[in-house]
Amino acid sequence: ASEGKDGASAAENTPPRVPQGKQGERSSVFYSAGQFFFEYLVVVSLKKMPDGHYEPKITYQFPKRENLLKGQKEEEERLLQAIPLFCFPDGNNWAPITEFTSETFSFVLTNVDGSRKIGYCRRLLPSGRGVRLPEVFCIISCLGCFGLFSKILDEVEKRRQISMAVIYPFMQGLRESPFPAPGKTVTIKSFIPDSGTELIELTRPVDAHLEHVEFQALLQRLSPHLILHIFASAMLERRLIFLAEELSVLSQCIHAVAALLYPFTWAHTYIPVVPECLLDTVCCPTPFMVGIQMRHLERVLEQPMEEALIVDLCEGKIIRAVGDEEEILPGKLQNEMLISLNRHNNNNNVHTSEQVNALVSETFVHFFVRLVGHYGSHIKWGRSGSGSFQERAFCKAIASKSCRRLLKKFVKTNMFSLFIEEAEKSRIPQEGNG
């Protein structure tokens, strides 16, 4: 990679390749076409307890899973116990209401093997008169595609206002349809009383790694300067806490921050919306990226926390910093990224979220190309086909002192180690050599 005028070797114009293998397989589970859209649809309702407060409970599960092996059954029970907490992360401060603006958000559950499942949630107030309680429709899937599942939840909400019974044929039709490849469309037939048969088209974005992302949500709330401070902290695997009141804002912004790291993957604690009962997560000594509702700010600040970057998404400011955020990224690269992000912010010709996503992602991928794009030429291949990464030579190949200083820190992170481990296993034959 090069620092350009700061004097280094020639840069490649292609992004670092995402290796296959253990981590790659994890990613392919996330994005592969042809599998089920979802594992479950669950309905989480608020049930009144003997002491008068309300607790979230699963009141419906589709499909009901049978003939599971013991280990699968235990994992399913753990999953089903966790879901209500994340559907109502704001605790038990509920009472029957007459009006409620439905909201869409998501959460992530990490399995013991490191694989992740996503819960796509629509919290809504059922149609009716008088006071009533909101409920959450939650779709559990291992596929990361927020826009697509938001559209599915639109259909679920539309049917919920007619009758619960109209939802399940639609979800069954969805379950029987293959998940489309990037850029492709699948059409679901669905019958609605008094409306007849509807055709619902669900299209996947062309760029699979951006389909779970809404960078616009981040750009609307934070300045490009602040986004770069957050990116630099995430790159060095620090502790990051995001604050907002709306669950949708927290989940969208945290997914966007994690996506800035592509082609690397955040491999530590990752909770877009932390349930109230798990607020002590912020005491963890290990890296984390979490979202917390603003109402819990005082409780969070009272916790015996180690150094963390705390970001207020409502006011667009940092509440608490480590102090060196300005110096982490090399000055020249940081300025180039600022110019690029400001141009995207001010470009009135950019209309669609897909265009914004592509432009923002390009800025950060280009940064990684400049910093680590030369990694492939520093893997020494043995006769057996296994590779060995030459870390010292890799770092020394960068002429710019500021880039080399950052690189020496970045190579020690978990995300870089995982990336290189997979690269060492996945040699691609060079052109002309078969």
XYZ file of C-alpha atoms in Angstrom:
434
model
C 0.000 0.000 0.000
C 1.182 3.545 -0.426
C 1.002 6.849 1.328
C 1.258 8.559 -2.071
C 3.341 11.708 -1.791
C 4.486 10.721 1.700
C 6.649 8.242 -0.177
C 5.940 4.503 -0.236
C 5.584 1.664 -2.696
C 2.866 1.594 -5.344
C -0.689 1.001 -4.107
C -2.941 -1.682 -5.479
C -6.262 -0.399 -6.785
C -8.219 -3.366 -5.540
C -9.506 -3.827 -1.983
C -8.006 -6.493 0.256
C -9.610 -9.798 -0.676
C -11.934 -11.293 1.900
C -10.459 -14.732 2.607
C -12.638 -17.827 2.695
C -12.350 -20.523 5.343
C -13.505 -20.354 8.940
C -14.297 -16.638 8.972
C -15.281 -16.688 5.301
C -17.703 -19.533 5.959
C -19.238 -17.473 8.731
C -19.729 -14.623 6.257
C -21.155 -16.915 3.581
C -23.778 -18.152 6.049
C -24.668 -14.492 6.500
C -25.092 -13.816 2.790
C -25.508 -17.011 0.783
C -28.468 -17.330 -1.555
C -30.885 -20.220 -1.819
C -31.417 -20.964 1.877
C -34.371 -20.160 4.117
C -35.196 -16.487 4.551
C -35.667 -17.016 8.272
C -35.620 -19.557 11.077
C -38.495 -18.245 13.199
C -41.164 -15.648 13.454
C -42.020 -15.033 17.101
C -44.586 -12.700 18.611
C -43.553 -11.156 21.925
C -46.352 -9.693 24.054
C -46.409 -7.959 27.426
C -48.000 -10.059 30.158
C -49.175 -8.603 33.460
C -47.429 -10.154 36.444
C -48.944 -10.622 39.968
C -47.109 -7.508 41.239
C -48.715 -5.370 38.512
C -45.739 -4.810 36.192
C -45.511 -6.186 32.649
C -43.007 -8.721 31.368
C -42.331 -9.644 27.739
C -43.212 -13.244 26.862
C -43.269 -15.196 23.592
C -46.927 -15.807 22.766
C -46.446 -17.346 19.324
C -43.659 -19.151 17.484
C -43.665 -20.141 13.806
C -42.686 -22.724 12.802
C -42.746 -24.954 15.855
C -39.597 -27.092 15.682
C -39.895 -30.810 16.426
C -37.572 -33.820 16.342
C -34.588 -31.802 17.525
C -31.508 -33.466 18.954
C -30.696 -32.698 22.601
C -27.986 -30.124 21.803
C -30.199 -28.398 19.225
C -33.085 -28.286 21.678
C -30.913 -26.665 24.363
C -29.620 -24.061 21.901
C -33.177 -23.309 20.742
C -34.361 -22.868 24.338
C -31.489 -20.432 25.036
C -32.409 -18.490 21.908
C -36.095 -18.316 22.801
C -35.297 -17.174 26.355
C -33.131 -14.306 25.078
C -35.520 -12.959 22.421
C -38.095 -11.227 24.719
C -35.314 -9.279 26.485
C -34.134 -7.827 23.180
C -37.646 -7.156 21.854
C -38.397 -5.017 24.930
C -34.902 -3.878 25.985
C -36.331 -0.787 27.648
C -37.436 -2.751 30.698
C -40.825 -3.052 32.360
C -41.911 0.597 32.212
C -44.961 -0.186 30.113
C -48.652 0.465 30.590
C -51.596 0.144 28.167
C -51.659 3.020 25.640
C -53.909 4.312 22.845
C -51.278 5.583 20.398
C -47.849 4.322 19.401
C -45.721 4.927 16.309
C -44.427 1.560 15.180
C -40.636 1.179 15.112
C -38.195 -1.151 13.380
C -34.912 -2.244 14.928
C -32.643 -5.262 15.049
C -30.444 -7.132 17.494
C -27.672 -9.687 17.166
C -27.243 -12.926 19.095
C -23.801 -14.554 18.993
C -23.614 -18.343 19.290
C -20.892 -20.230 21.148
C -19.114 -20.965 17.819
C -19.017 -17.248 16.960
C -21.770 -17.404 14.325
C -24.458 -14.745 14.584
C -28.228 -14.658 14.288
C -30.120 -11.436 13.709
C -33.502 -10.523 15.153
C -35.477 -8.118 12.932
C -38.169 -6.464 15.027
C -41.303 -4.425 14.385
C -42.871 -3.036 17.552
C -46.443 -1.979 16.913
C -49.791 -1.332 18.560
C -52.435 -3.805 17.364
C -55.509 -2.228 15.754
C -58.437 -1.659 18.069
C -60.030 0.878 20.352
C -59.162 1.991 23.826
C -55.951 1.302 25.704
C -53.853 -1.715 24.712
C -50.286 -2.947 24.860
C -47.718 -2.946 22.057
C -46.333 -6.223 20.774
C -43.235 -7.147 18.804
C -43.039 -9.297 15.682
C -39.497 -10.645 15.547
C -38.003 -12.538 12.612
C -34.886 -14.540 13.492
C -32.516 -15.130 10.575
C -28.835 -15.797 10.011
C -29.055 -13.572 6.925
C -27.971 -9.947 7.187
C -30.242 -7.797 5.007
C -31.959 -5.051 6.997
C -33.733 -3.369 4.056
C -35.253 -6.614 2.824
C -36.515 -7.664 6.258
C -37.928 -4.168 6.890
C -40.080 -4.667 3.785
C -41.168 -8.099 5.063
C -42.120 -6.511 8.403
C -44.163 -3.877 6.518
C -46.199 -6.749 5.096
C -46.482 -8.391 8.538
C -47.738 -5.127 10.072
C -50.266 -4.592 7.264
C -51.665 -8.083 7.865
C -51.630 -7.704 11.663
C -54.091 -4.817 11.371
C -56.492 -7.219 9.591
C -55.960 -10.417 11.588
C -53.187 -12.560 13.046
C -54.482 -15.422 10.898
C -53.499 -13.585 7.676
C -49.835 -13.386 8.707
C -48.978 -17.069 8.771
C -49.798 -18.025 5.147
C -47.570 -15.116 4.060
C -44.709 -16.256 6.305
C -45.129 -19.856 5.117
C -44.866 -18.664 1.512
C -41.741 -16.719 2.434
C -40.235 -19.730 4.173
C -40.776 -21.864 1.092
C -39.040 -19.316 -1.156
C -35.265 -19.379 -1.680
C -33.288 -16.365 -0.481
C -32.345 -14.496 -3.687
C -28.783 -13.926 -4.879
C -27.457 -10.336 -4.756
C -29.301 -8.131 -7.254
C -32.031 -10.756 -7.781
C -35.735 -10.683 -6.913
C -38.057 -13.279 -5.432
C -41.845 -12.927 -5.757
C -44.149 -14.103 -2.960
C -47.850 -14.718 -3.609
C -50.089 -13.806 -0.707
C -53.861 -13.809 -0.334
C -55.545 -11.076 1.718
C -59.313 -11.175 2.418
C -61.222 -8.475 0.472
C -58.068 -7.658 -1.526
C -57.400 -10.932 -3.328
C -53.967 -12.349 -4.164
C -51.037 -9.940 -3.904
C -47.602 -10.371 -5.472
C -44.835 -9.102 -3.203
C -41.422 -8.569 -4.780
C -38.345 -8.744 -2.564
C -35.068 -7.629 -4.144
C -31.598 -7.985 -2.669
C -29.092 -5.160 -3.158
C -26.348 -5.889 -5.701
C -23.558 -5.332 -3.160
C -24.082 -8.050 -0.538
C -21.721 -6.608 2.084
C -23.778 -3.382 2.226
C -27.254 -4.859 2.457
C -27.417 -4.685 6.245
C -26.269 -1.075 6.330
C -27.741 2.429 6.299
C -24.779 4.834 6.342
C -27.184 7.753 5.913
C -28.343 7.162 9.515
C -24.790 7.807 10.710
C -24.149 10.810 8.450
C -27.375 12.482 9.591
C -26.328 12.353 13.246
C -22.554 12.661 13.329
C -20.027 14.893 11.594
C -17.508 13.197 9.267
C -14.780 14.226 11.746
C -16.529 12.384 14.571
C -17.204 9.346 12.378
C -13.455 9.069 11.731
C -12.700 9.215 15.483
C -15.200 6.383 16.038
C -13.804 4.373 13.104
C -10.239 4.741 14.439
C -11.326 3.562 17.902
C -13.175 0.565 16.416
C -10.150 -0.253 14.265
C -8.019 -0.554 17.412
C -10.763 -2.655 19.073
C -11.583 -0.303 21.919
C -14.759 -0.093 23.976
C -17.519 1.907 22.240
C -20.852 2.975 23.735
C -23.543 4.670 21.637
C -26.470 6.524 23.189
C -29.882 7.341 21.699
C -33.459 6.929 22.840
C -34.922 5.311 19.698
C -34.097 1.642 19.226
C -34.065 2.082 15.434
C -31.399 4.829 15.647
C -29.165 2.696 17.895
C -29.364 -0.431 15.756
C -28.928 1.401 12.415
C -25.957 3.464 13.595
C -24.121 0.573 15.246
C -24.556 -1.667 12.189
C -23.162 1.211 10.122
C -20.093 1.643 12.369
C -19.343 -2.101 12.221
C -19.686 -1.996 8.412
C -17.017 0.742 8.155
C -14.473 -1.967 9.101
C -15.103 -4.036 5.939
C -13.362 -6.245 4.791
C -12.508 -6.845 8.454
C -15.087 -8.043 10.964
C -15.743 -6.867 14.523
C -15.176 -10.063 16.515
C -15.981 -8.934 20.064
C -19.120 -8.204 22.113
C -21.636 -6.541 19.797
C -25.060 -5.530 21.168
C -26.873 -2.851 19.097
C -29.474 -2.374 21.860
C -28.495 -3.482 25.386
C -31.453 -4.664 27.499
C -31.804 -2.795 30.798
C -30.947 -5.903 32.818
C -27.592 -6.236 30.988
C -26.312 -2.678 31.497
C -23.303 -3.958 33.461
C -21.931 -5.107 30.069
C -20.147 -1.730 30.060
C -17.937 -2.989 32.929
C -16.326 -5.617 30.649
C -12.541 -5.229 30.399
C -12.634 -6.636 26.837
C -13.591 -4.679 23.673
C -17.282 -4.092 22.986
C -19.580 -2.116 20.710
C -22.952 -1.498 22.356
C -26.006 0.740 22.103
C -27.757 2.034 25.219
C -30.936 4.066 25.556
C -30.323 7.649 26.661
C -32.551 7.208 29.735
C -29.849 4.927 31.205
C -26.974 7.410 30.770
C -26.561 8.213 34.486
C -26.503 4.523 35.412
C -23.899 3.873 32.731
C -21.654 6.728 33.874
C -21.842 5.447 37.473
C -20.494 2.013 36.438
C -16.838 1.170 37.247
C -15.848 1.310 33.583
C -12.461 1.073 31.937
C -11.604 3.620 29.212
C -14.367 3.867 26.602
C -15.554 6.156 23.846
C -19.119 7.269 24.655
C -21.034 8.820 21.741
C -24.301 10.762 22.002
C -26.179 10.119 18.732
C -28.933 12.608 19.671
C -26.620 15.612 20.066
C -23.947 14.344 17.675
C -21.125 14.641 20.199
C -18.676 12.652 22.309
C -19.526 12.467 26.013
C -16.362 10.668 27.092
C -13.185 9.978 25.117
C -9.848 8.257 25.613
C -8.163 11.450 24.421
C -5.979 10.367 21.515
C -8.739 9.855 18.917
C -7.453 12.754 16.784
C -3.981 11.195 16.452
C -4.835 7.555 15.620
C -5.261 7.913 11.846
C -2.357 9.253 9.745
C -2.974 12.947 9.001
C -2.802 12.700 5.222
C -5.170 9.726 4.982
C -7.519 11.274 7.537
C -7.766 14.485 5.473
C -8.441 12.528 2.286
C -11.243 10.631 4.028
C -12.715 13.849 5.447
C -12.798 15.441 2.000
C -14.463 12.328 0.597
C -17.105 12.111 3.368
C -17.856 15.842 3.191
C -18.307 15.528 -0.557
C -20.817 12.718 -0.026
C -22.577 14.781 2.628
C -22.893 17.794 0.330
C -23.547 15.979 -2.937
C -27.112 16.832 -3.905
C -26.961 14.408 -6.831
C -26.849 11.421 -4.454
C -30.416 10.390 -3.754
C -30.676 6.708 -2.907
C -29.401 5.008 0.224
C -27.631 2.476 -2.053
C -25.612 5.299 -3.657
C -24.708 6.755 -0.251
C -23.736 3.288 0.997
C -21.486 2.649 -2.007
C -19.750 6.031 -1.763
C -19.129 5.856 1.994
C -17.940 2.245 1.833
C -15.546 3.153 -0.981
C -13.912 5.789 1.259
C -13.108 3.265 3.998
C -12.187 0.356 1.699
C -9.740 2.684 -0.080
C -8.206 3.547 3.305
C -7.586 -0.162 4.031
C -6.156 -0.673 0.529
C -3.637 2.082 1.233
C -2.777 0.709 4.672
C -2.839 -3.094 4.285
C -3.436 -3.809 0.583
C 0.062 -5.269 0.237
C -0.557 -8.109 2.750
C -0.683 -10.804 0.032
C 2.928 -10.236 -1.014
C 4.069 -10.853 2.583
C 2.632 -14.342 2.936
C 5.389 -16.898 2.433
C 4.055 -20.097 0.901
C 5.508 -23.487 1.811
C 5.624 -26.520 -0.452
C 2.666 -28.032 1.359
C 0.566 -25.031 0.305
C 0.304 -23.487 3.754
C 1.185 -19.830 4.165
C 3.130 -17.937 6.820
C 2.567 -14.212 7.245
C 5.757 -12.114 7.532
C 4.523 -9.429 9.926
C 7.800 -7.531 10.337
C 8.455 -7.218 6.602
C 4.790 -6.286 6.047
C 5.057 -3.333 8.463
C 8.500 -2.244 7.194
C 7.166 -2.090 3.619
C 5.271 1.098 4.519
C 7.508 4.154 4.100
C 5.291 6.657 5.935
C 6.100 6.750 9.668
C 2.539 7.682 10.689
C 1.082 4.802 8.650
C 3.664 2.382 10.007
C 2.863 3.449 13.573
C -0.850 2.689 13.040
C -0.110 -0.544 11.193
C 1.998 -1.890 14.070
C -1.041 -1.464 16.352
C -3.555 -2.784 13.831
C -1.652 -6.042 13.182
C -2.087 -6.878 16.893
C -5.893 -6.694 16.740
C -8.119 -9.743 16.736
C -9.827 -8.703 13.491
C -6.531 -8.496 11.597
C -5.307 -11.811 13.066
C -8.511 -13.571 11.951
C -8.221 -12.039 8.488
C -4.599 -13.165 8.086
C -5.297 -16.655 9.493
C -7.822 -17.171 6.699
C -5.519 -15.647 4.085
C -2.789 -18.129 5.086
C -5.182 -21.000 4.311
C -6.611 -19.710 1.071
C -3.919 -19.330 -1.546
C -5.183 -18.276 -4.959
C -3.121 -19.573 -7.923
C -1.420 -16.673 -9.678
C -2.348 -15.907 -13.296
C -0.349 -18.068 -15.681
C 0.293 -20.693 -12.988
C -3.075 -22.414 -13.339
